[in-house]
Amino acid sequence: MKHNLSIATALALSLLVVPACKKDKKEGSDKTETSEKAGGDTKAKGGDKGTAEMGNSPGAAAAGDMMAHFPADTEIVLAFNIANLTGSKMWKEYGDAAMANASKELGEFKETCGFDPVTTIKSVHLGINSAKSEEPVMIVNGFAREQLTKCATAMAAKEGKKVEITEEGKFTFITHEDKKTTIGWVDGTTMLLVPNKADQAYLEARMAGKDGLKGNAGFETAAGKAKQSAPIWFAGNFAAGSPAASGAGAMGAAPTGFYGSIGFTDGVDFDLGVTFADAKSAEETLNMAKPMLGMAKGQLGPAGDIVDKLQLATKGADMTVGLKLTDADVEKLKALAGPMLGGM
C-alpha cells in the first residue's frame, strides 16, 4: 500500500482526513532509507532552540492574526475552529457518527501517537490560490513540537519504515521515503507548512509575514464580514482573471469575493455572502437564483421544504444567503437521507 500523504501532512490533517493516513505498501520497491535505525532518528543542528525562542503560549497564534502568514496572492482562506466545533451541541449529538468511517484509523493514530488529534488540534487555517497547483499553505495550532516528532517516529516504526527528523532552530525537517517535508514553528504549538513545498526560505518568509495577505484591503473586508468565531468560516477575494471567479460567474457576473460561516449552536446556521463589482450585478444574480431554488425544491421531494428556509437578499454589492436549520430539521434530513446513505 502507498502513502497518500507524507507523515507530517497526515499529522496536520489527522482530524479532517484521518482515512487519508491509511498506508499502502509499494510493491517491488525497496528504497534506501535516510535514518540509521528503524523507527526514526532525531537529530538537532545548532541546538533545538526554536521552541524557547518562539514562546510556548498555547493558542497564541490562534488568537492572533493569521493573515500575515499567507502569501499576498492568497485568494481563499478556510478556517476550522476545532475547539468550537467539537464543543458544539451538534458535534456532541452527531460527532461519533460523523467520525464512524474514520474510527479505525483514528483509533490506530491515538494508540500509536499517544494523543487524540480531535482534542489536541485547536484550529486549522488553509490559504489557497486557485491558479496554483500546490497544496495550500497550512497553519495548524495545537500540536506541541515534541508531540509531532514522537508521533512521526512512532508511525514510521509501526510500519517498519525509517524516518529522519532533524530539528534546527524554528524548523523541523522530516525525510520519509525520499520525501522531505519542512515544518516551520510560528510558536511552540503552531506549525506552518506547505505539504508539497519543502522550501525553508519560503516558509521563513511566511512565518515572518513577508509579502503577506495582511493589509490586503479587499481580503480583509471579506474576512471581516465572516463570523470568525464560528466553528467553520471562510473568505475569498479574487484577482482579475482568477479561475475560481470565472467558474463562479459562469452563469452571470463574476464575483469579486465571498465570505461565510457554518455554526452549530442550535441546529445548523449557514451564512454566505457573495460580493460583486456593483449592486446591479448582485441584484441580477439574485434574480437568476430565485427560479433555480424553485426547481431544486421540486427535485428534493420530501426535503423540499428546506428550500423555503433559505433567505436570499442583497446588501449593496453583496448577495447574501442564510439558512437556519433547527434540530428538528436536522433530524428530518437525517431520516430522509438514511436509506440513501445506507446504500453507499
mmCIF file of C-alpha atoms in Angstrom, residues 4 10 41 65 76 82 102 105 136 142 147 152 156 161 171 183 196 206 224 238 266 298 301 316:
data_model
loop_
_atom_site.group_PDB
_atom_site.id
_atom_site.type_symbol
_atom_site.label_atom_id
_atom_site.label_comp_id
_atom_site.label_asym_id
_atom_site.label_seq_id
_atom_site.Cartn_x
_atom_site.Cartn_y
_atom_site.Cartn_z
ATOM 1 C CA ASN A 4 -1.234 9.159 0.132
ATOM 2 C CA ALA A 10 -1.027 13.172 7.884
ATOM 3 C CA ASP A 41 16.445 9.118 14.042
ATOM 4 C CA ASP A 65 -3.874 37.489 13.090
ATOM 5 C CA ILE A 76 -9.254 31.914 -0.213
ATOM 6 C CA ILE A 82 -11.767 22.765 16.022
ATOM 7 C CA ALA A 102 -12.553 7.083 10.296
ATOM 8 C CA GLU A 105 -7.648 4.864 11.548
ATOM 9 C CA PRO A 136 -2.404 25.044 0.383
ATOM 10 C CA GLY A 142 -2.452 22.657 18.948
ATOM 11 C CA GLN A 147 4.418 15.603 20.024
ATOM 12 C CA ALA A 152 6.134 10.801 13.281
ATOM 13 C CA ALA A 156 7.199 5.107 10.920
ATOM 14 C CA LYS A 161 9.723 2.298 7.871
ATOM 15 C CA PHE A 171 12.281 24.316 11.705
ATOM 16 C CA ILE A 183 7.735 22.495 9.016
ATOM 17 C CA ASN A 196 4.380 19.759 -1.395
ATOM 18 C CA ARG A 206 5.655 33.138 5.587
ATOM 19 C CA GLY A 224 -14.226 40.971 8.346
ATOM 20 C CA PHE A 238 -10.424 37.241 -6.342
ATOM 21 C CA ASP A 266 -28.671 25.138 17.989
ATOM 22 C CA GLY A 298 -39.196 20.070 -6.694
ATOM 23 C CA GLY A 301 -39.052 15.713 -2.829
ATOM 24 C CA GLY A 316 -25.106 46.865 -1.577
#
